[in-house]
Short mmCIF file of C-alpha atoms and ligand atoms in Angstrom, two decimals:
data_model
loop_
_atom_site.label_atom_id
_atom_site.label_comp_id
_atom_site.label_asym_id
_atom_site.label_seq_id
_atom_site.Cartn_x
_atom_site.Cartn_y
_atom_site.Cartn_z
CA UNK A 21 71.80 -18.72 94.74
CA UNK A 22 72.01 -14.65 95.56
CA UNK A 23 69.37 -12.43 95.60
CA UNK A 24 72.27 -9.62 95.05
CA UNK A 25 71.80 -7.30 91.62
CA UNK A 26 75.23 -7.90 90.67
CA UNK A 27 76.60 -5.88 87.85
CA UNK A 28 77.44 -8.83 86.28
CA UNK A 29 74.76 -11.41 87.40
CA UNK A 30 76.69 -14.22 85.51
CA UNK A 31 80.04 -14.12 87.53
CA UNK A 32 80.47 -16.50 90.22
CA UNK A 33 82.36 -14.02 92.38
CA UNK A 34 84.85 -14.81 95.56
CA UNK A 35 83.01 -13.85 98.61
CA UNK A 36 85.71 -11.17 100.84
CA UNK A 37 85.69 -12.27 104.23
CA UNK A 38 88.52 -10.03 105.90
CA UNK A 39 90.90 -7.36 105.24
CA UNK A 40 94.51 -6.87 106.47
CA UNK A 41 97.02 -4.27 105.51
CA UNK A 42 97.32 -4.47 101.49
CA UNK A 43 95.64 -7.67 101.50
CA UNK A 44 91.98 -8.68 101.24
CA UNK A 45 91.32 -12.52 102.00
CA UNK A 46 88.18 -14.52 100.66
CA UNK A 47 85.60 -17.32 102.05
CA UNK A 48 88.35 -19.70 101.03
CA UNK A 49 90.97 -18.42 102.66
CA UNK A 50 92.88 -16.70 99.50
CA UNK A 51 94.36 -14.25 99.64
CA UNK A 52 94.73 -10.98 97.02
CA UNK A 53 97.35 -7.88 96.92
CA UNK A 54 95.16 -4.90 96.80
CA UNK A 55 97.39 -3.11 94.02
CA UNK A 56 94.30 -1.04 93.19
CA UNK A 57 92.13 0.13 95.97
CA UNK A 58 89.33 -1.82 94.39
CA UNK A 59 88.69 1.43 92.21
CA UNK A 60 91.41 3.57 93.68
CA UNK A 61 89.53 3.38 97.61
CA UNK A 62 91.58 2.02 100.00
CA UNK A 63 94.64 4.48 100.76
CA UNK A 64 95.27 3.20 104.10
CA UNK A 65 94.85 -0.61 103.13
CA UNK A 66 92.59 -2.56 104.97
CA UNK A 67 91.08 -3.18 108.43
CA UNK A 68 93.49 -0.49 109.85
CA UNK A 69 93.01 -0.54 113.62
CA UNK A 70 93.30 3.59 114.08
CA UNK A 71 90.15 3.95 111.97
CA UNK A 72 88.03 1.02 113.38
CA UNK A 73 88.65 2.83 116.79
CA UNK A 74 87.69 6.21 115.73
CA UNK A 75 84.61 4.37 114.11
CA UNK A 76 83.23 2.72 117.15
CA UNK A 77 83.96 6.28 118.99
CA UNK A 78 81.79 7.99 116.99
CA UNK A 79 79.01 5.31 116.68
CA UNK A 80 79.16 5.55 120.76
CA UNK A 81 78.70 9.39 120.53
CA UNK A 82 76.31 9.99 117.44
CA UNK A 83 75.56 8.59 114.28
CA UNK A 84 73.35 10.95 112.16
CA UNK A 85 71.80 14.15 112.99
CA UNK A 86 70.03 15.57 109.88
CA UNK A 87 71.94 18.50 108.38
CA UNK A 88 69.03 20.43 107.70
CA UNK A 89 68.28 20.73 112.17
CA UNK A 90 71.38 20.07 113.61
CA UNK A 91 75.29 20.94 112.54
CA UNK A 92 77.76 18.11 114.20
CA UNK A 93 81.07 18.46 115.12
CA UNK A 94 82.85 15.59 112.80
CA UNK A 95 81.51 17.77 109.67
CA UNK A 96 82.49 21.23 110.90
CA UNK A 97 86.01 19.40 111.95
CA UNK A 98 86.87 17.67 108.69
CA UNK A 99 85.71 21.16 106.64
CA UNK A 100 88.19 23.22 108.25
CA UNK A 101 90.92 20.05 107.91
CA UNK A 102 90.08 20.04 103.91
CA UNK A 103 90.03 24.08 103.45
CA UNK A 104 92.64 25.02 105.43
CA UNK A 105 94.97 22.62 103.08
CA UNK A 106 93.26 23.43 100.36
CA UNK A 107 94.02 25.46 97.46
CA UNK A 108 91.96 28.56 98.50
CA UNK A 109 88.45 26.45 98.75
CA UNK A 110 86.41 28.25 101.75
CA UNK A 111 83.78 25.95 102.41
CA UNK A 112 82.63 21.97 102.48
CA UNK A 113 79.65 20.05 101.80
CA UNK A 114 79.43 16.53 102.42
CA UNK A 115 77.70 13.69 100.90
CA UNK A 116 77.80 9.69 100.54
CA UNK A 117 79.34 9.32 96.51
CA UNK A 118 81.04 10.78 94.11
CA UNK A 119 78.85 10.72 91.82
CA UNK A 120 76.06 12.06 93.60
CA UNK A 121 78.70 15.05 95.00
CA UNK A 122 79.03 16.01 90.97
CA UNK A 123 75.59 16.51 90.75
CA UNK A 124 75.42 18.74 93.55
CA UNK A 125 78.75 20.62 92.28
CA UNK A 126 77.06 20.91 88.71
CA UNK A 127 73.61 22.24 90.28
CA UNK A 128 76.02 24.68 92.67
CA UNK A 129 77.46 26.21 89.36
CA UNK A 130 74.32 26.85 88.09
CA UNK A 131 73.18 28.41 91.07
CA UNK A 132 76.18 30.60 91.62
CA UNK A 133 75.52 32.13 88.19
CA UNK A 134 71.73 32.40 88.91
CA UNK A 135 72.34 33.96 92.33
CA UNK A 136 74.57 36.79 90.30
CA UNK A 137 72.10 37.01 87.49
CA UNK A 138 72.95 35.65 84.50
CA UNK A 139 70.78 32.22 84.51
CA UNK A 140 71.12 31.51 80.93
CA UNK A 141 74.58 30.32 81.77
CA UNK A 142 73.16 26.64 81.87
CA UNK A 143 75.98 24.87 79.44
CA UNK A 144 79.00 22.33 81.31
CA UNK A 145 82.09 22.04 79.38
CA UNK A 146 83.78 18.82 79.88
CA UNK A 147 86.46 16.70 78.26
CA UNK A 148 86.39 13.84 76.18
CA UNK A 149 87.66 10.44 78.10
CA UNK A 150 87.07 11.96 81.17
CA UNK A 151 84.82 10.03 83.70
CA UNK A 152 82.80 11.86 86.12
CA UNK A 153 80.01 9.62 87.26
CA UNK A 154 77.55 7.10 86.93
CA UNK A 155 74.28 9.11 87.97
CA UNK A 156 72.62 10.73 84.63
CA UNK A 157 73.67 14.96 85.24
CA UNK A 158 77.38 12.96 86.28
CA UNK A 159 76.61 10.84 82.89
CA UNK A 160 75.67 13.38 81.14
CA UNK A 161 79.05 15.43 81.17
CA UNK A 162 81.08 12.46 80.98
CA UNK A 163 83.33 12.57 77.61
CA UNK A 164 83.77 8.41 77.80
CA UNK A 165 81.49 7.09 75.34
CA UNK A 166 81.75 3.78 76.25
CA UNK A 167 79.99 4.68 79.65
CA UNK A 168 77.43 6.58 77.94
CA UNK A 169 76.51 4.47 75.23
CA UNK A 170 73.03 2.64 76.21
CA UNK A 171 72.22 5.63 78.53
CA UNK A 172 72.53 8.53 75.17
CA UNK A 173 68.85 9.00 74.84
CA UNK A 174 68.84 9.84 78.60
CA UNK A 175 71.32 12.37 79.34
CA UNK A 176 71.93 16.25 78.25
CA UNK A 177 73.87 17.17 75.57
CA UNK A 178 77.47 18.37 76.54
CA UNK A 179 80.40 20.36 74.89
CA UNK A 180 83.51 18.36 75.31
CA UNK A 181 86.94 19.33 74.32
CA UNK A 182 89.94 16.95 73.76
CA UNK A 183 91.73 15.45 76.76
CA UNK A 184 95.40 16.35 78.55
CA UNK A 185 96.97 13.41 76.71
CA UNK A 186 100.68 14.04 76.18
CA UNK A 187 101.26 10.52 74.94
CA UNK A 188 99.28 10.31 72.50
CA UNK A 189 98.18 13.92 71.08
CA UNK A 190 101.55 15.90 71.98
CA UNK A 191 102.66 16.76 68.81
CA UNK A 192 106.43 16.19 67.40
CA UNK A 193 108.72 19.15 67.85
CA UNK A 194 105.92 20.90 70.19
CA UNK A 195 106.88 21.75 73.52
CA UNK A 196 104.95 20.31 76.71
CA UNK A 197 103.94 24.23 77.17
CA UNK A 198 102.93 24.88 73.88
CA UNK A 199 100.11 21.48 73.76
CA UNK A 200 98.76 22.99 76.72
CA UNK A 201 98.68 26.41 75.09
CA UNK A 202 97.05 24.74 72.11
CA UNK A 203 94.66 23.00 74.35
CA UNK A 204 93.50 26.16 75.92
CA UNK A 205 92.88 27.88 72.81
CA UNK A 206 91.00 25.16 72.07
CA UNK A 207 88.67 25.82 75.55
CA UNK A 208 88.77 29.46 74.40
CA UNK A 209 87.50 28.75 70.61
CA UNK A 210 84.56 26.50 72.19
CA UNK A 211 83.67 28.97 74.70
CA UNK A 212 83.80 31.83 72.04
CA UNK A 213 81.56 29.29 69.36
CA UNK A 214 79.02 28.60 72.30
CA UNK A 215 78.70 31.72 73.37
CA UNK A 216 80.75 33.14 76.89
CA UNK A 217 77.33 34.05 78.16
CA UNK A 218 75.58 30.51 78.08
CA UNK A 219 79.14 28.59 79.73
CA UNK A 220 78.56 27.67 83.19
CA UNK A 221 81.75 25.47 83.81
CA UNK A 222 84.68 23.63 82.41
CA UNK A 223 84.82 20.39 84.20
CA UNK A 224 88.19 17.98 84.46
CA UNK A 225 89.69 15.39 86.08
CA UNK A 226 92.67 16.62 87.13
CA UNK A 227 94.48 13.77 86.48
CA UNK A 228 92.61 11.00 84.33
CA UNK A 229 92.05 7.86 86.33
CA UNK A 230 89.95 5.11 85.16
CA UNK A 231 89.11 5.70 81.58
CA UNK A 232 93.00 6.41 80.50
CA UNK A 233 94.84 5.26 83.52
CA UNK A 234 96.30 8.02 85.29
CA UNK A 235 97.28 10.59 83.03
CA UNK A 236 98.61 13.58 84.43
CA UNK A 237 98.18 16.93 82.54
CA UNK A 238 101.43 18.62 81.21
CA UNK A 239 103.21 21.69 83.16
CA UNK A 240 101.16 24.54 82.46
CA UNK A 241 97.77 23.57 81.14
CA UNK A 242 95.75 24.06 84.17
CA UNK A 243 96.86 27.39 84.61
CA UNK A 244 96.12 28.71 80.74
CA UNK A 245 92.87 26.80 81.51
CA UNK A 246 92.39 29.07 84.42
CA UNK A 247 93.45 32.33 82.15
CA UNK A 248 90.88 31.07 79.71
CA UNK A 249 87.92 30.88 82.33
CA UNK A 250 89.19 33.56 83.94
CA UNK A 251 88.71 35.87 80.89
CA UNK A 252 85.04 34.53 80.31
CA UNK A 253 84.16 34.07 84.39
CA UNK A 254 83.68 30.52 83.51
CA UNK A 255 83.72 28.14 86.38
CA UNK A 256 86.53 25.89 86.50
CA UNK A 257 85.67 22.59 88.08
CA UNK A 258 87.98 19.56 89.22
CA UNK A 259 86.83 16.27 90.05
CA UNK A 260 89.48 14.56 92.64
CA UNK A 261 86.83 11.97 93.16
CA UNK A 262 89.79 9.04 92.30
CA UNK A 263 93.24 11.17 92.23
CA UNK A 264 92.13 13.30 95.56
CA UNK A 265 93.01 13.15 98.83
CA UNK A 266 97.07 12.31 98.64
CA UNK A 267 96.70 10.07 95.91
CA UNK A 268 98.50 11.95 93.64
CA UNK A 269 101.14 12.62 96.32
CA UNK A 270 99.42 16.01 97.07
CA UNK A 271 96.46 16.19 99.22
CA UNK A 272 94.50 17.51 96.55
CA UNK A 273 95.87 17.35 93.15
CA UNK A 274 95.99 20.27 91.31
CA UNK A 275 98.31 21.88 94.44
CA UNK A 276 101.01 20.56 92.01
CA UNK A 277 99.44 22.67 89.09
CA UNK A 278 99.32 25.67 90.47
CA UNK A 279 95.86 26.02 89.83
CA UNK A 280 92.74 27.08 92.36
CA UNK A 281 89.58 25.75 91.22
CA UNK A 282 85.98 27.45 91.84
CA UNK A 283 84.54 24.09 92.75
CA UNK A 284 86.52 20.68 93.53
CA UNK A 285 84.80 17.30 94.28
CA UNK A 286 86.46 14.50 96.19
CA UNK A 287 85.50 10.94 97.08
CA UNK A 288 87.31 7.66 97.34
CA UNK A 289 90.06 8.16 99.54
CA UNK A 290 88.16 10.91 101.33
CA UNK A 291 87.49 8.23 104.07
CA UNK A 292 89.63 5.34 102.74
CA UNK A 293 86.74 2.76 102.01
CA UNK A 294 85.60 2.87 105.59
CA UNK A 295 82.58 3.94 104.94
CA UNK A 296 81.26 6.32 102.08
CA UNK A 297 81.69 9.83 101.98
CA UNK A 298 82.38 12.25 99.55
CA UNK A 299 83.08 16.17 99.37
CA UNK A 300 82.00 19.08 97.45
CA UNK A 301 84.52 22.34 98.25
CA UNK A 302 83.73 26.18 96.58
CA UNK A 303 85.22 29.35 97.03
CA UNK A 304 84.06 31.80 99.39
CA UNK A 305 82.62 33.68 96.37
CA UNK A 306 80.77 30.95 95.47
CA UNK A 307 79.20 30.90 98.67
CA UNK A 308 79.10 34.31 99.92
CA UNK A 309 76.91 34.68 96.67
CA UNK A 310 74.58 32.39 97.38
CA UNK A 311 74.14 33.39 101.76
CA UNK A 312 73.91 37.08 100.42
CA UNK A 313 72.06 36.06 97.45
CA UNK A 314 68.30 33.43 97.96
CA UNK A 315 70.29 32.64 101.37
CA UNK A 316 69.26 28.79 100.26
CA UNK A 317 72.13 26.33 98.64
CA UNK A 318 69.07 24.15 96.65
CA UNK A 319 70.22 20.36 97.59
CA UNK A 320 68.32 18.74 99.95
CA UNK A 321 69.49 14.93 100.54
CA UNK A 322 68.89 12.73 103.51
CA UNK A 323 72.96 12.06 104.39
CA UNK A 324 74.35 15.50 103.74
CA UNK A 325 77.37 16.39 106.19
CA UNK A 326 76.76 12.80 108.14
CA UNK A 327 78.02 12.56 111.61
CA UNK A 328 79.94 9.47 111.47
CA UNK A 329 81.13 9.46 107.69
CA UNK A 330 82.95 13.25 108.66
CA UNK A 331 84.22 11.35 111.78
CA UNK A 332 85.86 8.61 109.56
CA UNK A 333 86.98 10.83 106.96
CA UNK A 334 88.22 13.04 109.57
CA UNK A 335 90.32 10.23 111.13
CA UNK A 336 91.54 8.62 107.78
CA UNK A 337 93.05 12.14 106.82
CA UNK A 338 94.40 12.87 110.14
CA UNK A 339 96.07 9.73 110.51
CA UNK A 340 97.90 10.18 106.43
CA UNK A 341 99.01 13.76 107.55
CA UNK A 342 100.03 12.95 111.21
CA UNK A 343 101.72 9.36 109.64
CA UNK A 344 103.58 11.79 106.60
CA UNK A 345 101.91 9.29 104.11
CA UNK A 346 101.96 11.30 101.47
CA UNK A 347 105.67 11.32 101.16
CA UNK A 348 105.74 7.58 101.21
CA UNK A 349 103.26 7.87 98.55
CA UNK A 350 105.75 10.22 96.39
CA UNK A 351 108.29 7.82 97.15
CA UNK A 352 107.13 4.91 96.79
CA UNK A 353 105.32 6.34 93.27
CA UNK A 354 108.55 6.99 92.33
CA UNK A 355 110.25 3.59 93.12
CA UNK A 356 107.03 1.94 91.32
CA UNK A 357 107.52 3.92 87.76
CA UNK A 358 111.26 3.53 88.19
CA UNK A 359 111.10 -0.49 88.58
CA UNK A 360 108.45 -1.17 85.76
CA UNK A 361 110.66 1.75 83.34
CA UNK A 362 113.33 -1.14 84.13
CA UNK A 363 111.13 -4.12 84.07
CA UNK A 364 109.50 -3.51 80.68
CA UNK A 365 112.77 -1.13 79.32
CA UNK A 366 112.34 -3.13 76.45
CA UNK A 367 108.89 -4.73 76.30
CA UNK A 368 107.12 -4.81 72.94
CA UNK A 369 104.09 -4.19 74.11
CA UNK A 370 104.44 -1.48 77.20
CA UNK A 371 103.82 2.06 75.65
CA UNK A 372 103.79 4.17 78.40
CA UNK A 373 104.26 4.29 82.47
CA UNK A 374 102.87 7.11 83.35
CA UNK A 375 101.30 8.85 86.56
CA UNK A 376 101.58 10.81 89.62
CA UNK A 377 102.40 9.44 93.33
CA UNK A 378 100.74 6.15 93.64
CA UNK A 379 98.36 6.44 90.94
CA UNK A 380 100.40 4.79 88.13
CA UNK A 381 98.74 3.65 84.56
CA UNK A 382 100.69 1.49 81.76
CA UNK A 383 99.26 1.56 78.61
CA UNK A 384 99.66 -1.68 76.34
CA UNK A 385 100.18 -0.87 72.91
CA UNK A 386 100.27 -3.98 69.78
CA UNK A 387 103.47 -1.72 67.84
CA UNK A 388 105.45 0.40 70.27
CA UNK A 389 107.32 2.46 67.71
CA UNK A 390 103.74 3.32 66.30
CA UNK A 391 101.40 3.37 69.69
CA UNK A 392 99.39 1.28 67.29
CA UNK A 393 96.78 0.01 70.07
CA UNK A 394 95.43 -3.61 69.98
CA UNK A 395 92.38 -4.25 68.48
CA UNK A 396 89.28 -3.73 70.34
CA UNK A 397 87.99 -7.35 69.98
CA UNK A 398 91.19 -8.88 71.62
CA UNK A 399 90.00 -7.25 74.84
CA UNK A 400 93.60 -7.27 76.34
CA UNK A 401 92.43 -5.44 79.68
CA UNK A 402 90.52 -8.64 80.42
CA UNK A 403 93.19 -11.00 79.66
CA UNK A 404 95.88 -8.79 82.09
CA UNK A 405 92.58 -8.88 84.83
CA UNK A 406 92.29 -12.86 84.46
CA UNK A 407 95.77 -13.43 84.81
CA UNK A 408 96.65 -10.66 87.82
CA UNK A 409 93.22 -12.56 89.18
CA UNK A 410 95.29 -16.30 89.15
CA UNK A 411 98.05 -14.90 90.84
CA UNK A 412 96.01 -12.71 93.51
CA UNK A 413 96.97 -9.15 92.21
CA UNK A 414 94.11 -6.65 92.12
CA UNK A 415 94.82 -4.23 89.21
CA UNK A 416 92.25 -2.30 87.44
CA UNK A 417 92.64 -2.71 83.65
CA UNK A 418 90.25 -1.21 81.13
CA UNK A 419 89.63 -0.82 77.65
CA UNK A 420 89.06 1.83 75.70
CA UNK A 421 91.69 4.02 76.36
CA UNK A 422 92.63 6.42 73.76
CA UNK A 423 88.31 7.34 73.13
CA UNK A 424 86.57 4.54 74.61
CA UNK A 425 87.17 1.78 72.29
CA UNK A 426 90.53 1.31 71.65
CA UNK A 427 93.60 0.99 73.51
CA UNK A 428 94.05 -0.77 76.67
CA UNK A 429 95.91 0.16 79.72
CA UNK A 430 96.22 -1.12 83.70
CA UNK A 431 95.67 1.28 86.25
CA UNK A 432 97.47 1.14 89.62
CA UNK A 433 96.37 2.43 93.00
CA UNK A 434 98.35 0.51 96.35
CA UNK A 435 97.88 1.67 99.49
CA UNK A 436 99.64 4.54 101.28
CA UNK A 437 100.83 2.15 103.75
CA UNK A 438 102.75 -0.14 101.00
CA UNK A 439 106.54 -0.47 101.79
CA UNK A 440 109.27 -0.91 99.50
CA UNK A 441 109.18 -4.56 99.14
CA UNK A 442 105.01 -4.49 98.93
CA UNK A 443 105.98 -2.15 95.78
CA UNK A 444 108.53 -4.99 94.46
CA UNK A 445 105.94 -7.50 94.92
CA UNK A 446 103.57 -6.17 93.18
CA UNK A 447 106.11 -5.15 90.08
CA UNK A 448 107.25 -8.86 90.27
CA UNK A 449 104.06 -10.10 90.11
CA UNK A 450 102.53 -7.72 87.49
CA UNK A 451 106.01 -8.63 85.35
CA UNK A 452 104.48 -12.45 85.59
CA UNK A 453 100.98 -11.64 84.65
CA UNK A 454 102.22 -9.66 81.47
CA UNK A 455 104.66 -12.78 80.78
CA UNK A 456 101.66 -15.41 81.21
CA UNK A 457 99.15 -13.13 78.53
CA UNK A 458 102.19 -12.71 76.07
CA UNK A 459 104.83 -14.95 76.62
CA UNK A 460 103.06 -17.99 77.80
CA UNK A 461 99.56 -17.32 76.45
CA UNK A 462 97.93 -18.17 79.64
CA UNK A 463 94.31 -18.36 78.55
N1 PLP B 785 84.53 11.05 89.27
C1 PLP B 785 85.60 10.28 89.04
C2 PLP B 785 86.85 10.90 88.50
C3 PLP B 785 85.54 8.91 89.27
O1 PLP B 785 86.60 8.14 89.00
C4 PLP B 785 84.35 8.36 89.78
C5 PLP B 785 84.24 6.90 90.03
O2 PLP B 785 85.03 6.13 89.62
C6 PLP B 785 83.26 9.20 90.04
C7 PLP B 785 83.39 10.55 89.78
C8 PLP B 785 81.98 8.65 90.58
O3 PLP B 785 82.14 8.23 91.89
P1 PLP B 785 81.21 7.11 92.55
O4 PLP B 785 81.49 5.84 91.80
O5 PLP B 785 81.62 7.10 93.97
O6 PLP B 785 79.80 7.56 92.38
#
């Protein structure tokens, strides 16, 4: 009997005792690959013995010193880490989630354009399928509408515009350029139709993680998404909550883009799991408009800039920059798409492998030729989950792909840390799982 609000009060769920490396182990003494992160978390696998040190340093030292009397030394320390890698970002805020760090970025945007006069730029543009949160502003621009479904009455009305989804809405004969063109114009006619003067922000997740599985956007399309802001001094916003902080094989995403945002959000791997921590990062016009402007930025939250989640975060980022992680995670992205190209070369039912680093999606598909998806009632995604489950893999499958109904796909997040033969093993064993749902219709 638990007196825990599950999420899903009617699953009997393991109970994780202990973590080591890519593996988590339960009560029982089972053990499961962490091919996932959980939900794309835990870059530097588990228990690692660097960041439990620099943990109980801190916790000696100082644990939380509200932001609004004292500044601390972790947060001041990891700010200058992030901006000084970052694609021209100035300044940090921190805070516990990510979804709670999109709410700030969404009230800073509003702000900004306040503090230069022109507050009837209220209006968020976001994208259809993308995810940005769970709390109801983060909700509210969310283009999933699976997620928002129960929740409509209660959230704001948003603009959304279609996805970065080569594999699907790439037209024939059109160049990779020219879809991102056309998707820009798109941004441009929906700016124009709204009117530039009510457009705070265009919002995206740089690359798609949960509610597509990993889709990167094509060469180019971030940049004509800049020009297009650019032209109306629309904010352009990122959320790196899940493909942030070397994920992607870049410490922040859209440095392979080419693109500098006004505002990015991180979370996640910001501090690996250790503890939670997220990040809000803004261009020094952003804030030099706001010190010279009310002098006030208007969030006030108990754990803003927190002493020891900075020190975590700190030490989780130092330790993938000083360990050159993020070229094992290029490499070892690469050897992952490269086996399961060759393991499912001529699977039925594998449309795509797709993805950046080690953030890696596969979407299932009922007619290759066609991309015709599955139906929605066969729930594939929690068939693949079931079976991964049997033969301790964490994956992260979902439904819902293509606009939050149909289509199906398995998202992929290992560790940093994962060698070559961790990458095998889990290609082996996902190659089994797919077998036992098609092949050997393993209930
Ligand atoms: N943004 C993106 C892209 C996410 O994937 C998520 C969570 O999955 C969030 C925001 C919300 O983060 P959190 O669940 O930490 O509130």
């Amino acid at each position: 009997m638990t007196h825990v609000f599950r999420r899903d009060p009617n699953a009997d769920l393991p109970v994780a005792v202990r973590g080591d490396g890519i593996y988590l182990f339960d009560r029982e003494g089972r053990r499961y690959l962490d091919a996932c992160g959980g939900v794309v978390v835990s870059s530097l696998g588990h228990n690692h013995p660097r960041i439990i040190d620099a943990i109980k340093r801190q916790v000696d030292r100082l644990s939380y010193a509200h932001a609004g009397a004292f500044a601390n030394e972790p947060a001041e320390e990891l700010a200058d880490f992030l901006t000084q890698r970052s694609p021209g970002l100035a300044y940090a805020y921190f805070l516990s989630g990510g979804s709670e760090i999109m709410e700030v970025a969404l009230k800073t945007a509003y702000q900004y354009h306040l503090e230069c006069g022109a507050s009837e730029r209220s209006l968020v543009i976001a994208r259809r399928q993308n995810y940005h949160g769970s709390t109801l502003g983060a909700l509210s621009i969310t283009g999933n509408a699976q997620r928002r479904s129960i929740f409509e009455p209660l959230l704001a009305r948003t603009p959304l515009v279609s996805p970065c989804y080569a594999y699907r809405d790439q037209r024939l004969g059109e160049t990779e350029v020219d879809y991102g063109q056309r998707l820009a114009r798109e941004l441009d006619e929906t700016i124009l139709h709204l009117g530039p003067d009510k457009v705070a922000a265009f919002v995206a997740e740089t690359v798609v993680g949960s509610t597509s599985g990993a889709v990167p956007p094509v060469p180019g399309y971030f940049r004509a998404i800049r020009a297009v802001c650019d032209k109306y001094r629309v904010l352009l916003m990122l959320d790196e909550v899940m493909c942030g902080m070397g994920r992607t094989g870049s410490l922040f995403a859209c440095l392979d883009d080419g693109v500098e945002p006004d505002i990015l959000v991180a979370g996640k791997g910001l501090a690996a799991g250790y503890v939670p921590v997220s990040a809000m990062l803004v261009t020094r016009r952003i804030h030099d408009a706001i010190k010279s402007g009310s002098g006030s930025l208007r969030n006030g939250q108990t754990f803003v800039n927190h002493p020891l989640a900075c020190a975590t975060a700190l030490e989780v980022q130092k330790t993938i920059a000083e360990e050159h992680l993020v070229d094992n995670v290029r490499d070892r992205g690469q050897q992952f798409r490269a086996l399961l190209s060759e393991a499912f070369a001529e699977h039925p039912h594998v449309g795509d492998i797709r993805g950046r680093g080690l953030f890696t999606g596969v979407e299932l598909v009922d007619d290759r030729p066609t991309k015709r998806p599955f139906p929605a009632r066969r729930r594939l995604h929690a068939a693949i989950k079931t079976a991964a489950w049997r033969r301790g893999l964490m994956i992260y499958p979902m439904g819902g792909t293509i606009d939050g109904t149909l289509g199906d796909h398995v998202l992929f997040a290992p560790p940093f840390i994962s060698t070559k033969h961790d990458i095998e093993t889990i290609t082996e064993t996902f190659a089994d799982v797919v077998k036992d749902v098609f092949d050997r219709s393993v209930p």
